[in-house]
Short mmCIF file of C-alpha atoms and ligand atoms in Angstrom, two decimals:
data_model
loop_
_atom_site.label_atom_id
_atom_site.label_comp_id
_atom_site.label_asym_id
_atom_site.label_seq_id
_atom_site.Cartn_x
_atom_site.Cartn_y
_atom_site.Cartn_z
CA MET A 395 97.12 -147.38 212.02
CA VAL A 396 100.33 -149.32 212.79
CA THR A 397 102.13 -147.66 209.88
CA HIS A 398 101.58 -144.20 211.40
CA TYR A 399 103.89 -144.86 214.33
CA PRO A 400 107.55 -145.82 214.69
CA THR A 401 106.66 -148.85 216.83
CA LYS A 402 103.53 -151.04 216.75
CA ARG A 403 103.00 -150.50 220.48
CA SER A 404 102.44 -146.75 219.94
CA ALA A 405 99.25 -147.54 218.04
CA LEU A 406 97.70 -149.19 221.08
CA VAL A 407 95.70 -146.29 222.61
CA PRO A 408 94.23 -144.94 219.36
CA THR A 409 93.47 -148.50 218.26
CA LEU A 410 91.72 -149.21 221.56
CA LEU A 411 89.60 -146.09 221.10
CA TYR A 412 88.60 -147.09 217.57
CA ALA A 413 87.74 -150.62 218.71
CA GLN A 414 85.74 -149.32 221.66
CA ASP A 415 83.75 -147.01 219.41
CA GLU A 416 83.06 -149.88 217.05
CA VAL A 417 82.18 -152.60 219.57
CA GLY A 418 80.92 -150.46 222.44
CA TYR A 419 83.54 -151.67 224.93
CA LEU A 420 86.80 -153.55 225.06
CA SER A 421 85.74 -157.20 225.21
CA ASP A 422 88.09 -160.10 225.87
CA GLU A 423 88.00 -160.84 222.14
CA VAL A 424 88.99 -157.25 221.23
CA ILE A 425 91.84 -157.34 223.74
CA ALA A 426 93.16 -160.63 222.40
CA GLU A 427 92.91 -159.42 218.79
CA LEU A 428 94.74 -156.15 219.45
CA ALA A 429 97.42 -157.84 221.54
CA ASN A 430 97.99 -160.26 218.69
CA ARG A 431 98.11 -157.58 216.01
CA LEU A 432 100.41 -155.27 217.98
CA GLY A 433 102.77 -157.99 219.26
CA LEU A 434 101.84 -157.42 222.90
CA THR A 435 100.60 -159.66 225.69
CA GLU A 436 96.98 -159.35 226.77
CA LEU A 437 98.26 -158.25 230.17
CA GLU A 438 100.13 -155.35 228.57
CA VAL A 439 96.94 -154.29 226.78
CA ARG A 440 94.90 -154.60 229.99
CA ASN A 441 97.47 -152.53 231.92
CA VAL A 442 97.03 -149.66 229.44
CA ILE A 443 93.24 -149.96 229.57
CA SER A 444 93.24 -149.75 233.35
CA TYR A 445 95.25 -146.52 233.20
CA TYR A 446 92.83 -144.56 231.03
CA SER A 447 89.38 -143.77 232.46
CA MET A 448 87.92 -143.33 228.96
CA LEU A 449 88.61 -146.97 228.15
CA THR A 450 86.25 -149.61 229.49
CA THR A 451 86.04 -153.39 229.54
CA LYS A 452 82.34 -153.26 230.50
CA PRO A 453 79.49 -152.37 228.15
CA ARG A 454 78.25 -148.79 228.47
CA GLY A 455 75.06 -147.12 227.41
CA LYS A 456 74.72 -145.80 223.86
CA PHE A 457 75.28 -142.34 225.32
CA ASN A 458 77.96 -142.05 227.99
CA VAL A 459 77.17 -138.99 230.10
CA GLN A 460 80.31 -137.71 231.82
CA VAL A 461 79.67 -135.01 234.40
CA CYS A 462 82.69 -133.03 235.58
CA THR A 463 82.81 -132.29 239.28
CA ASN A 464 86.35 -130.94 239.37
CA ILE A 465 87.02 -127.57 241.01
CA ALA A 466 85.69 -125.10 238.38
CA CYS A 467 82.61 -127.22 237.71
CA MET A 468 82.11 -127.95 241.39
CA LEU A 469 82.05 -124.21 242.15
CA ARG A 470 79.44 -123.73 239.40
CA GLY A 471 77.11 -126.56 240.37
CA GLY A 472 78.75 -129.66 238.90
CA GLU A 473 77.96 -131.86 241.90
CA GLU A 474 74.31 -130.78 241.90
CA LEU A 475 74.20 -131.46 238.15
CA LEU A 476 75.60 -134.96 238.68
CA HIS A 477 72.98 -135.58 241.35
CA HIS A 478 70.28 -134.27 239.02
CA CYS A 479 71.41 -136.58 236.19
CA SER A 480 71.58 -139.50 238.59
CA LYS A 481 68.00 -138.87 239.73
CA LYS A 482 66.68 -138.29 236.22
CA LEU A 483 68.35 -141.40 234.75
CA GLY A 484 67.86 -143.54 237.86
CA ILE A 485 71.49 -144.69 237.89
CA GLY A 486 74.61 -143.77 239.83
CA HIS A 487 78.28 -143.36 238.94
CA LYS A 488 79.31 -146.00 236.36
CA GLY A 489 75.71 -147.17 236.09
CA THR A 490 73.80 -147.93 232.88
CA THR A 491 70.04 -147.54 232.34
CA PRO A 492 68.18 -150.84 231.84
CA ASP A 493 67.34 -149.88 228.23
CA GLY A 494 71.06 -149.50 227.51
CA LEU A 495 70.59 -145.94 226.33
CA PHE A 496 72.56 -144.02 228.98
CA SER A 497 75.45 -144.56 231.28
CA LEU A 498 76.63 -142.00 233.81
CA GLU A 499 80.07 -141.14 235.11
CA GLU A 500 81.51 -138.57 237.44
CA VAL A 501 84.77 -137.39 235.87
CA GLU A 502 87.71 -135.12 236.49
CA CYS A 503 88.35 -132.01 234.41
CA ILE A 504 87.38 -132.42 230.76
CA GLY A 505 88.91 -129.10 229.67
CA GLY A 506 85.71 -127.07 229.64
CA CYS A 507 86.49 -125.09 232.83
CA SER A 508 85.79 -121.66 231.29
CA TRP A 509 82.27 -122.79 230.55
CA ALA A 510 81.61 -124.73 233.75
CA PRO A 511 79.72 -126.76 234.61
CA ALA A 512 80.59 -128.96 231.66
CA VAL A 513 79.42 -132.39 230.55
CA GLN A 514 80.70 -134.65 227.81
CA VAL A 515 78.36 -137.10 226.10
CA ASN A 516 80.40 -139.47 223.94
CA TYR A 517 82.48 -136.97 221.93
CA ASP A 518 80.16 -133.95 222.33
CA PHE A 519 80.60 -131.19 224.89
CA HIS A 520 77.75 -129.37 226.66
CA GLU A 521 78.63 -126.32 228.75
CA ASN A 522 77.24 -123.67 231.06
CA LEU A 523 74.66 -126.17 232.13
CA THR A 524 71.79 -125.85 234.56
CA ASN A 525 69.42 -128.68 235.56
CA GLU A 526 66.90 -127.37 233.03
CA LYS A 527 69.45 -127.23 230.20
CA MET A 528 70.67 -130.71 231.14
CA ASP A 529 67.12 -132.05 230.93
CA LYS A 530 66.92 -130.74 227.35
CA VAL A 531 70.30 -132.31 226.51
CA LEU A 532 69.24 -135.70 227.88
CA ASP A 533 65.82 -135.53 226.22
CA GLU A 534 67.47 -134.80 222.89
CA TYR A 535 69.79 -137.84 223.21
CA LYS A 536 66.85 -139.98 224.28
CA LYS A 537 64.94 -138.89 221.18
CA ARG A 538 67.97 -139.61 219.02
CA GLY A 539 68.52 -143.01 220.63
CA THR A 540 64.96 -144.22 220.22
CA GLN A 541 64.43 -143.12 216.60
S1 FES B 857 86.84 -128.39 236.04
FE1 FES B 857 85.18 -129.11 234.89
S2 FES B 857 85.88 -128.94 232.87
FE2 FES B 857 87.58 -128.31 234.02
#
């Protein structure tokens, strides 16, 4: 990864994303390792992590459900959808289910405005959602996560 960029530091964000996918979150050990490999201080790494909402230093569920409530989604039921997900999963914003399967987040625009309301689960998009469609989406992930 480092050889793809003119400076080592430029590899930080993509490297953090890879590490997070591998480990599940950015642990103290991951931060120390990346800081060492990229010639940065741990504080510099933590500063970058704190800037990007998709990076986390806390463990998340296997499926991270991000519900957009920004303007286009809000106008098409995004807030109600978030409330529905919260009720169905029994967790609030930034919460994780006790079985570690799901975490839930309210997020800003994820670029699916034309198909609002939109939800992103890990790297997959789900659009034009209703509560009923969202139930099917969550049930499908649950099935996948418990197989
Ligand atoms: S406003 Fe929700 S995806 Fe853009």
